[in-house]
PDB file of C-alpha atoms in Angstrom:
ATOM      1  CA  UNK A   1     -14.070 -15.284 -20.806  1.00  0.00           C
ATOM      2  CA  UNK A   2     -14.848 -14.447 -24.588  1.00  0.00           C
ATOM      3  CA  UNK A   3     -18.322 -14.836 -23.668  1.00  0.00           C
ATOM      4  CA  UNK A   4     -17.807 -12.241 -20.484  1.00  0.00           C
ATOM      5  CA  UNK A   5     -15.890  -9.675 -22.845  1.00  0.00           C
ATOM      6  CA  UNK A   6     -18.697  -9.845 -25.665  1.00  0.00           C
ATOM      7  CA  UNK A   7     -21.660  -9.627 -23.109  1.00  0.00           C
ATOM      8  CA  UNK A   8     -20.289  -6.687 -20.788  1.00  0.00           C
ATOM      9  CA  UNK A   9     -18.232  -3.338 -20.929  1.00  0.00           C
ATOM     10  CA  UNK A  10     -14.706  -3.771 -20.582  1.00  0.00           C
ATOM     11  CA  UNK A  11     -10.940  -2.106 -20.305  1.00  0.00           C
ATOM     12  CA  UNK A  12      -8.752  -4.941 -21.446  1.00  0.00           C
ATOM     13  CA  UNK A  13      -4.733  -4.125 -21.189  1.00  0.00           C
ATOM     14  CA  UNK A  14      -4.446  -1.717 -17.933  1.00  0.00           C
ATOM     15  CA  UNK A  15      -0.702  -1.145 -16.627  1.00  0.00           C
ATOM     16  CA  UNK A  16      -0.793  -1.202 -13.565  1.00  0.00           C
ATOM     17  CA  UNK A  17       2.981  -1.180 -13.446  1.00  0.00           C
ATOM     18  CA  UNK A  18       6.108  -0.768 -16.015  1.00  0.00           C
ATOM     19  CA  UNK A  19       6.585  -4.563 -16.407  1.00  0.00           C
ATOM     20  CA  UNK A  20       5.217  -6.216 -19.917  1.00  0.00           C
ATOM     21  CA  UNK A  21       2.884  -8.911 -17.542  1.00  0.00           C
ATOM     22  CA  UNK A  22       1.794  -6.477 -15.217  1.00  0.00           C
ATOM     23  CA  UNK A  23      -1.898  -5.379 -16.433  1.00  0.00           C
ATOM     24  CA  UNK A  24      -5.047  -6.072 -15.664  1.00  0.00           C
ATOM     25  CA  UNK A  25      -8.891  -6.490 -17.752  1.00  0.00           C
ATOM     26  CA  UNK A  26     -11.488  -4.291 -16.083  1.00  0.00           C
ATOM     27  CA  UNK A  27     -15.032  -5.761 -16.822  1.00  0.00           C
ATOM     28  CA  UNK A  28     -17.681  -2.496 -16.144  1.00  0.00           C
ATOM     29  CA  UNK A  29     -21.094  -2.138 -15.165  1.00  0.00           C
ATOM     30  CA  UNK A  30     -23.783  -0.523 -17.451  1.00  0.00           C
ATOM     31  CA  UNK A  31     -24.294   1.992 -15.037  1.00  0.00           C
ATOM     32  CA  UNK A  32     -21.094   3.437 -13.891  1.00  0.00           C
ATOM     33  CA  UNK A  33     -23.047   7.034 -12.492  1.00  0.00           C
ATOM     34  CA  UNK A  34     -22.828   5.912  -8.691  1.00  0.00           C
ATOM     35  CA  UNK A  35     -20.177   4.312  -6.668  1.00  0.00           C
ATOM     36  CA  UNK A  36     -19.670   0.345  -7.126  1.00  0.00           C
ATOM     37  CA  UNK A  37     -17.717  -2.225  -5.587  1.00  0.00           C
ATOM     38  CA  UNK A  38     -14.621  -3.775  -7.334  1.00  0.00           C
ATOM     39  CA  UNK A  39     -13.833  -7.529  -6.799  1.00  0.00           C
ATOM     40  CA  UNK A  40     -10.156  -8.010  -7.934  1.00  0.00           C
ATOM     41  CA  UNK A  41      -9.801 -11.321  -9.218  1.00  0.00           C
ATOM     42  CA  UNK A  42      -6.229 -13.197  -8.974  1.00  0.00           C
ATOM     43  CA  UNK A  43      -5.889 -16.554 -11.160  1.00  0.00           C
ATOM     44  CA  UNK A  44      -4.211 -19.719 -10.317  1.00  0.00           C
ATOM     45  CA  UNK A  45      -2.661 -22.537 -11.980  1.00  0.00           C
ATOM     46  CA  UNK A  46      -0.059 -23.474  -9.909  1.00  0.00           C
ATOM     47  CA  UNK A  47       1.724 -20.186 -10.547  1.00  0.00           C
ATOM     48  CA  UNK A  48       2.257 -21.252 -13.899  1.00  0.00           C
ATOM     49  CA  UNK A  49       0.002 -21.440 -16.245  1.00  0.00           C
ATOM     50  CA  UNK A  50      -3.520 -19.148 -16.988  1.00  0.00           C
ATOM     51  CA  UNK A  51      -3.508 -15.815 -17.298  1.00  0.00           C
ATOM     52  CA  UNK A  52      -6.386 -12.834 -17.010  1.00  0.00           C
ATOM     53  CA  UNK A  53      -7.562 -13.916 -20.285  1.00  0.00           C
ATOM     54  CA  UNK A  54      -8.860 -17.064 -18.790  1.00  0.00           C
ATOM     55  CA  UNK A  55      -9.787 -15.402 -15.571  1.00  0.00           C
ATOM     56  CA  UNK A  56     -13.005 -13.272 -16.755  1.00  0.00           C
ATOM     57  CA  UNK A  57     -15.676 -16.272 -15.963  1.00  0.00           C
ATOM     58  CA  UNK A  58     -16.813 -14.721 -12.769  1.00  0.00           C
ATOM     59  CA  UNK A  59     -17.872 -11.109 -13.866  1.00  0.00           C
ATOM     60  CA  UNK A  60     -20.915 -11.608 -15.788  1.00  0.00           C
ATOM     61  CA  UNK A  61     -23.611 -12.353 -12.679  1.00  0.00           C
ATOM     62  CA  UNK A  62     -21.286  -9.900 -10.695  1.00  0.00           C
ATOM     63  CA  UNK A  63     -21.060  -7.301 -13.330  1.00  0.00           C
ATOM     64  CA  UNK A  64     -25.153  -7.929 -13.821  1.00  0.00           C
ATOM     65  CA  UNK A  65     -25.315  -6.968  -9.915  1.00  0.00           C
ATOM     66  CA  UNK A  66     -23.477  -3.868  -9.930  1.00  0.00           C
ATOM     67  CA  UNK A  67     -20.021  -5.307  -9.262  1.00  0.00           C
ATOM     68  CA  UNK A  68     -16.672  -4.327 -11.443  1.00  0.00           C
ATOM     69  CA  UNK A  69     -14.197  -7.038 -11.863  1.00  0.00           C
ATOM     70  CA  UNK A  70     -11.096  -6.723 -11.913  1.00  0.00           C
ATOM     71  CA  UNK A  71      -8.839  -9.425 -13.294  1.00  0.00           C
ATOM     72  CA  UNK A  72      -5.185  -9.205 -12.457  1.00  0.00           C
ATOM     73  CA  UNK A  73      -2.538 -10.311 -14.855  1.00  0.00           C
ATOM     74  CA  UNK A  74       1.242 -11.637 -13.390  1.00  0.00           C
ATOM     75  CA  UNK A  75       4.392 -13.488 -14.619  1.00  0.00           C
ATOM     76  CA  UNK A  76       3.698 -16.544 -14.324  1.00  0.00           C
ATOM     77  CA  UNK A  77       6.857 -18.765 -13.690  1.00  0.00           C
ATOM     78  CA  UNK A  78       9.146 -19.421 -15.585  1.00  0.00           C
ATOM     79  CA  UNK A  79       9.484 -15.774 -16.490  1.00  0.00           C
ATOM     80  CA  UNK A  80       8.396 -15.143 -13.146  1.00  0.00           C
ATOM     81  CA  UNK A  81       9.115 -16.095  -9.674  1.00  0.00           C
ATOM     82  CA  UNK A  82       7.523 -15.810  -6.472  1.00  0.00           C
ATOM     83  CA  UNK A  83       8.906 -12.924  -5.169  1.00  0.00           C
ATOM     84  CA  UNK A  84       8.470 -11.418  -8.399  1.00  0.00           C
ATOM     85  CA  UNK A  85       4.520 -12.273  -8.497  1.00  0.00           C
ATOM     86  CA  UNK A  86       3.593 -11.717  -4.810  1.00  0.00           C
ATOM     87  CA  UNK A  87       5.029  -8.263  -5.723  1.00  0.00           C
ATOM     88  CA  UNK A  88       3.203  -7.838  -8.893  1.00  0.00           C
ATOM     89  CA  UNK A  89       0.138  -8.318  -7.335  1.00  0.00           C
ATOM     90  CA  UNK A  90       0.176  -6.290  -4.603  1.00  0.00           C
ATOM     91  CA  UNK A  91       1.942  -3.469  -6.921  1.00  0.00           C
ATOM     92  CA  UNK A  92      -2.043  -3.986  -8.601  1.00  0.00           C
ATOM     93  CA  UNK A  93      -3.414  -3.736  -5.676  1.00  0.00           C
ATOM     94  CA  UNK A  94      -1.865  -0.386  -4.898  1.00  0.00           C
ATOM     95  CA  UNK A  95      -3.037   0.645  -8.149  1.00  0.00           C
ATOM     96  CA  UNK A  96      -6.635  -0.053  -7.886  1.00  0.00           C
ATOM     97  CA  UNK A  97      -6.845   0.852  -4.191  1.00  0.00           C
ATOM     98  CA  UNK A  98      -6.514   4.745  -4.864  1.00  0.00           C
ATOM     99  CA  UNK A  99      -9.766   4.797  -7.057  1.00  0.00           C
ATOM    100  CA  UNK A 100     -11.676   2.183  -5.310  1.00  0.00           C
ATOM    101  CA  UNK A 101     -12.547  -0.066  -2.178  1.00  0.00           C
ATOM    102  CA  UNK A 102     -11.594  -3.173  -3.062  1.00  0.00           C
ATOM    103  CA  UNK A 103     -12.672  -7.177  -2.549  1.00  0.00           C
ATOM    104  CA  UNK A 104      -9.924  -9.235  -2.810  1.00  0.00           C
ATOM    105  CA  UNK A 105     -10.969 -13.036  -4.491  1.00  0.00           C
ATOM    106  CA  UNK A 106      -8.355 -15.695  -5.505  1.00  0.00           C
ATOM    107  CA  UNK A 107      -8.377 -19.293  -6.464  1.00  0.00           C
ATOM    108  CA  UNK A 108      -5.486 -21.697  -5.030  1.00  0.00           C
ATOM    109  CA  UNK A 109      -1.944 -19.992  -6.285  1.00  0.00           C
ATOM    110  CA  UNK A 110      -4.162 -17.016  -6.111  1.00  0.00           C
ATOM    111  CA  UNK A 111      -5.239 -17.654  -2.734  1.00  0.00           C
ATOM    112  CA  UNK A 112      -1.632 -17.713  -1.814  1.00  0.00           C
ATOM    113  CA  UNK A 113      -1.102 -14.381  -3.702  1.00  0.00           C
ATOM    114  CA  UNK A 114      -4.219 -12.633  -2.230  1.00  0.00           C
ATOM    115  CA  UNK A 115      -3.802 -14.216   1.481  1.00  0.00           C
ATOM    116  CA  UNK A 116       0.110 -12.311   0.747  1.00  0.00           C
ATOM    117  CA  UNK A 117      -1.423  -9.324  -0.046  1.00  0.00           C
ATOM    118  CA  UNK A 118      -3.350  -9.373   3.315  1.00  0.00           C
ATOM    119  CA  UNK A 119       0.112  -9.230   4.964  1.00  0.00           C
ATOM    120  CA  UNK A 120       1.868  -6.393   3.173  1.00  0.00           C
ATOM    121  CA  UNK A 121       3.310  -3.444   4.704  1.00  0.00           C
ATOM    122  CA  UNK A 122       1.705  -0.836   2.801  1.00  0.00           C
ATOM    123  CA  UNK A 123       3.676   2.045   3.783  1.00  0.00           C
ATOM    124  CA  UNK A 124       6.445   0.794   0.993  1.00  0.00           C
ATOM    125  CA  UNK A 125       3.493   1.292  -1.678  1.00  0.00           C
ATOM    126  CA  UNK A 126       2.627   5.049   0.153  1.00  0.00           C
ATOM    127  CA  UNK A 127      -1.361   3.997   0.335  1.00  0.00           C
ATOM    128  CA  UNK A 128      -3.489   2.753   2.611  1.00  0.00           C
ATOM    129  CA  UNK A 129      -5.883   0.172   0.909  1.00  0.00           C
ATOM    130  CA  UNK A 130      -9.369   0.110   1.910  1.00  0.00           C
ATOM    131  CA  UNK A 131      -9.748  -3.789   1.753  1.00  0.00           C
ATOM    132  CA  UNK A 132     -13.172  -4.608   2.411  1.00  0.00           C
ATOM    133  CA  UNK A 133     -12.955  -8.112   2.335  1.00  0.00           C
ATOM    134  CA  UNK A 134     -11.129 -11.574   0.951  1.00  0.00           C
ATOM    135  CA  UNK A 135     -12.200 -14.333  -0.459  1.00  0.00           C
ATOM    136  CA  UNK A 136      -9.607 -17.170  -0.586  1.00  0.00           C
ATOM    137  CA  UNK A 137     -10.961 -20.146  -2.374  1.00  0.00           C
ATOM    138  CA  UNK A 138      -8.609 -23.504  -2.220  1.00  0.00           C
ATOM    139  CA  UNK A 139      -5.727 -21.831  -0.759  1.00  0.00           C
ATOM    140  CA  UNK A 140      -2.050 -22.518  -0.905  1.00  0.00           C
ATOM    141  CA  UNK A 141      -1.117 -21.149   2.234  1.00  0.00           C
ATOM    142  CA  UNK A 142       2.501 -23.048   2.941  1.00  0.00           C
ATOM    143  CA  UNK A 143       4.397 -23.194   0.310  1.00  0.00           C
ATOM    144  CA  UNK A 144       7.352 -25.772   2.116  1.00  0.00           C
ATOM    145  CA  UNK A 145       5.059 -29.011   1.249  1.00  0.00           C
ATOM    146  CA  UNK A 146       5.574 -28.242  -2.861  1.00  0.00           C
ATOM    147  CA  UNK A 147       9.510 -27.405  -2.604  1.00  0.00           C
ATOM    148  CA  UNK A 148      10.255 -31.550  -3.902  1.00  0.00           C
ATOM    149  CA  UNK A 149       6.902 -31.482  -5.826  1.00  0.00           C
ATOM    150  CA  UNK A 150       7.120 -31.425  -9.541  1.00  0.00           C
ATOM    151  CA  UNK A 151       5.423 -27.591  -8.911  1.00  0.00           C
ATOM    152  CA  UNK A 152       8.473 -26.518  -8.281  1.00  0.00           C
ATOM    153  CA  UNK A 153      10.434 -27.488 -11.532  1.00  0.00           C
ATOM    154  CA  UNK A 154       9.306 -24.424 -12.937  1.00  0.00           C
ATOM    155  CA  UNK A 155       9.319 -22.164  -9.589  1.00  0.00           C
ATOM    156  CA  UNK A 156      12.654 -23.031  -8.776  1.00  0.00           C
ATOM    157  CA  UNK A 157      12.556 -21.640  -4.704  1.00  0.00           C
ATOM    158  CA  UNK A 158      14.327 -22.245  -2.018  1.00  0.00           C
ATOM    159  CA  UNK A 159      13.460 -23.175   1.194  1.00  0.00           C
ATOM    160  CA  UNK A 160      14.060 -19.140   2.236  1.00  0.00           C
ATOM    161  CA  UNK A 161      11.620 -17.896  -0.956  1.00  0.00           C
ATOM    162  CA  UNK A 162       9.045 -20.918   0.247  1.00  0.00           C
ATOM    163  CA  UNK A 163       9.327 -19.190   4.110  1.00  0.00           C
ATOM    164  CA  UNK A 164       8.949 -15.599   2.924  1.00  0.00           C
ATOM    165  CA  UNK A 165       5.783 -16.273   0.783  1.00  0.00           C
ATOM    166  CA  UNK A 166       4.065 -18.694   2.908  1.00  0.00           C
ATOM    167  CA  UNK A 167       1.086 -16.702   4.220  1.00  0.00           C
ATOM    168  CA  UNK A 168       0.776 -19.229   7.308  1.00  0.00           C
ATOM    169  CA  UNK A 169       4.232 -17.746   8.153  1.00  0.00           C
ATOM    170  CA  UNK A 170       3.318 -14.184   7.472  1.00  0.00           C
ATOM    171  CA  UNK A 171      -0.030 -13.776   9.249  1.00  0.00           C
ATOM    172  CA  UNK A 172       0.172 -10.063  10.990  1.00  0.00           C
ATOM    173  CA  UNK A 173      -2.906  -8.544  13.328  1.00  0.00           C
ATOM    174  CA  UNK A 174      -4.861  -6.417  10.965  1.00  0.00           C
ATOM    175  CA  UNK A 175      -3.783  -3.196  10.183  1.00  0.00           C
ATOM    176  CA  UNK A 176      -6.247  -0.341  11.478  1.00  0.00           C
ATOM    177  CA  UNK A 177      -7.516   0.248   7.889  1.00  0.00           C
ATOM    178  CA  UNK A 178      -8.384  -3.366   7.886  1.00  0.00           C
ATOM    179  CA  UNK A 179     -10.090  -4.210  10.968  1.00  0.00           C
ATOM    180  CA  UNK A 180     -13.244  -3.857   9.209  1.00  0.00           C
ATOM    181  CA  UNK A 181     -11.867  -6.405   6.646  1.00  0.00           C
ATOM    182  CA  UNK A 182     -13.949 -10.125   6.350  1.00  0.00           C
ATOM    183  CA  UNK A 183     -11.819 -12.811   5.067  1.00  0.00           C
ATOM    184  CA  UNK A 184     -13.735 -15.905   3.790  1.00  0.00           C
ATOM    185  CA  UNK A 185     -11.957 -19.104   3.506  1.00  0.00           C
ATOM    186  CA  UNK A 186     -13.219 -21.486   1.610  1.00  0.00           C
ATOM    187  CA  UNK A 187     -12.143 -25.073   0.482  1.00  0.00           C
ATOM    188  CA  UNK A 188     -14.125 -28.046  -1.303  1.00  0.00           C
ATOM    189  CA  UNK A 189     -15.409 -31.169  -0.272  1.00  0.00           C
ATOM    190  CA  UNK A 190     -13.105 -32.737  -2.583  1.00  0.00           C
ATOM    191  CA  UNK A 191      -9.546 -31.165  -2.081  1.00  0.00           C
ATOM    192  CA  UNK A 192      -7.261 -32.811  -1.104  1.00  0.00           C
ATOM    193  CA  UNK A 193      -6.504 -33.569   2.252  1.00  0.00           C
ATOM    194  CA  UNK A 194      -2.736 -31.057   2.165  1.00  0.00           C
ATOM    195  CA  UNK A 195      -5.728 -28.300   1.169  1.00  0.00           C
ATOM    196  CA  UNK A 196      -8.255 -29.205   3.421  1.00  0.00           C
ATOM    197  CA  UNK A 197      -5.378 -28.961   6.169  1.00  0.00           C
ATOM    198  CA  UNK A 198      -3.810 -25.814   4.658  1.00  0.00           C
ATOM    199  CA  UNK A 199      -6.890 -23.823   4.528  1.00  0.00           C
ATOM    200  CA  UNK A 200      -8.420 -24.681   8.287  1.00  0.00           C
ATOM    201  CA  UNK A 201      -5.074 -23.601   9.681  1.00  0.00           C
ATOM    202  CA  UNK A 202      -4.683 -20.301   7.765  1.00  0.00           C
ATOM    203  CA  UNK A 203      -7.913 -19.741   8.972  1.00  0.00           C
ATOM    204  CA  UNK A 204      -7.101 -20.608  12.435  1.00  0.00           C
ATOM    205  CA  UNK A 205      -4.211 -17.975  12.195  1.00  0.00           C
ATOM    206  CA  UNK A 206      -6.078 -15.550  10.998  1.00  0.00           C
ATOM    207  CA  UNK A 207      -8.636 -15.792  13.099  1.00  0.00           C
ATOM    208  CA  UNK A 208      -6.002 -15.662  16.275  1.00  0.00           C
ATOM    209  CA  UNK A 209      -4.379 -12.516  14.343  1.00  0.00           C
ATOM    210  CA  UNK A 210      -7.416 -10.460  15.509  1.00  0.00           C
ATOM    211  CA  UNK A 211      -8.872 -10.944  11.613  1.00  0.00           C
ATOM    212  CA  UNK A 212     -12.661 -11.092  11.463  1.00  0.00           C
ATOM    213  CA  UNK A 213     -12.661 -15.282   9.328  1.00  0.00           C
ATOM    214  CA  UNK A 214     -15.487 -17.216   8.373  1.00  0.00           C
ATOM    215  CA  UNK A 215     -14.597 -20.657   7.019  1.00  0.00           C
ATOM    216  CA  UNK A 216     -16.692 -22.330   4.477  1.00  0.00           C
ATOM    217  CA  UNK A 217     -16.236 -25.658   3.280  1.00  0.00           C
ATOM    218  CA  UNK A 218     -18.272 -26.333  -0.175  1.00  0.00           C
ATOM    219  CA  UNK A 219     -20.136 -30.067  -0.716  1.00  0.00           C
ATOM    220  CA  UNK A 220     -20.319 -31.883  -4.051  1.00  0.00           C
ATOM    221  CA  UNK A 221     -17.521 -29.683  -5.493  1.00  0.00           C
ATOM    222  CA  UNK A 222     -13.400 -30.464  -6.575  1.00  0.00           C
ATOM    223  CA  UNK A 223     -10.540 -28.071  -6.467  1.00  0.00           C
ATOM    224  CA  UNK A 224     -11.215 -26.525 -10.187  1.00  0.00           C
ATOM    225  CA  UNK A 225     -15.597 -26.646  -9.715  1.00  0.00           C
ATOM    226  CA  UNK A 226     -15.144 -24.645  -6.278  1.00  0.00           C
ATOM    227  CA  UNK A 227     -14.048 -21.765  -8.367  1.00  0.00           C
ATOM    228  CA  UNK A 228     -15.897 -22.428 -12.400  1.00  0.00           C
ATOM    229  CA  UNK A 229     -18.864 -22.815 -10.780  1.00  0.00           C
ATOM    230  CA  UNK A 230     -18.791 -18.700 -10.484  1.00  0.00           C
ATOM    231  CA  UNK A 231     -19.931 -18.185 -13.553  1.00  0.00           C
ATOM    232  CA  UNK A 232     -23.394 -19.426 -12.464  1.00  0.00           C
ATOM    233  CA  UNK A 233     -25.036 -16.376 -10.918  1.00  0.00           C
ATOM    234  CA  UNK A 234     -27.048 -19.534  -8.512  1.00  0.00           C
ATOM    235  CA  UNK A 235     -23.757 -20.722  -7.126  1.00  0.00           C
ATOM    236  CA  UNK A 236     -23.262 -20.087  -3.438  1.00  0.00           C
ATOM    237  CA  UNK A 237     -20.257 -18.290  -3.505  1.00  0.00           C
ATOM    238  CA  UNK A 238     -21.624 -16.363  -6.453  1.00  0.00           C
ATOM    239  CA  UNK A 239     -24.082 -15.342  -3.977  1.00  0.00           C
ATOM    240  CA  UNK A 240     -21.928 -14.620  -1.055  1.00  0.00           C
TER     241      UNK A 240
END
């Protein structure tokens, strides 16, 4: 990320709402004349560790092609808990989404937190995003398997939180503003089997859901290379 910051323009420190955690680090094109598209990046770490200071890899072959990043900052637990974060982020999505169409991108707790912002009723946030696509990348997408996992020492949910902010138990049809919307799961050769699982079923849902899904599952890579690899402007993903 130091690396991204000194190589390209950026806005580091953007509230996008009144809590201390909730701002984001805009990396720019050079030419910012004509309209661009804005991938909004949402870290993981197992919803508790990492931040958007780490999560600034990605923009330099994006940036290089024309593409703003956006990376999203959240209270990570313990400060924060899931209800907490699912609303942060899609509090930063309503931000962004009245200057710009948006791609949504996230990397396993942020695949949960993106795949919940796919599901929210926007009319509490008075916009309607124009969310041109979603890329989910090792997805958490039911949260009930981690309840007696040592993840949640720190989370500390319930059963109830777990249900609520599940996106397999939250999947809605497309709203009309996001029919046009392509979601991309993808999961490595190497996940585990629980992710493996996770993400062909989300996908499933989706897919059932009316959502336009293509699911992509990446050879010769692990749960934390699926998403590092980004930073190589060769990398499929990259690419797609």
């Amino acid at each position: 990320t130091q690396r991204a910051r000194a190589g390209t323009e950026t806005s580091l420190h953007i509230p996008y709402g009144g809590g201390e955690g909730e701002k984001l680090d805009i990396y720019l094109p050079r030419d910012t004349s004509g309209t661009f598209p804005l991938l909004v990046y949402i870290h993981g770490g197992y919803w508790q560790c990492l931040s958007k200071e780490e999560s600034g890899f990605a923009a330099p072959p994006l940036v290089s092609q024309g593409v703003m990043v956006a990376a999203v900052g959240y209270d990570t637990a313990p400060k924060g808990h899931m209800d907490i974060m699912v609303l942060q982020v899609r509090r930063s999505l309503a931000f962004l989404v009245e200057h710009y169409s948006v791609y949504l991108c996230g990397h396993s707790a942020g695949a949960q937190l993106a795949a919940m912002v796919l599901s929210t009723d926007w009319t509490e946030y008075g916009v309607a995003p124009d969310i041109k696509g979603a890329v989910l990348v090792s997805g958490v997408y039911d949260l009930e398997p981690i309840l007696h996992t040592y993840v949640n020492d720190a989370l500390k949910m319930s059963r109830e939180v777990a249900q609520r902010n599940s996106p397999m138990l939250c999947v809605t049809p497309p709203a009309p503003m996001a029919a046009a919307c392509e979601v991309l799961v993808a999961v490595a050769q190497h996940d585990s089997p629980e992710f493996r699982r996770q993400s062909q079923e989300y996908g499933q849902a989706l897919r059932t859901a009316g959502w336009s899904v293509s699911l992509m599952d990446l050879a010769g890579v692990d749960h934390f290379d699926i998403i590092e690899k980004l930073s190589e402007e060769s990398y499929v993903l990259t690419q797609v």
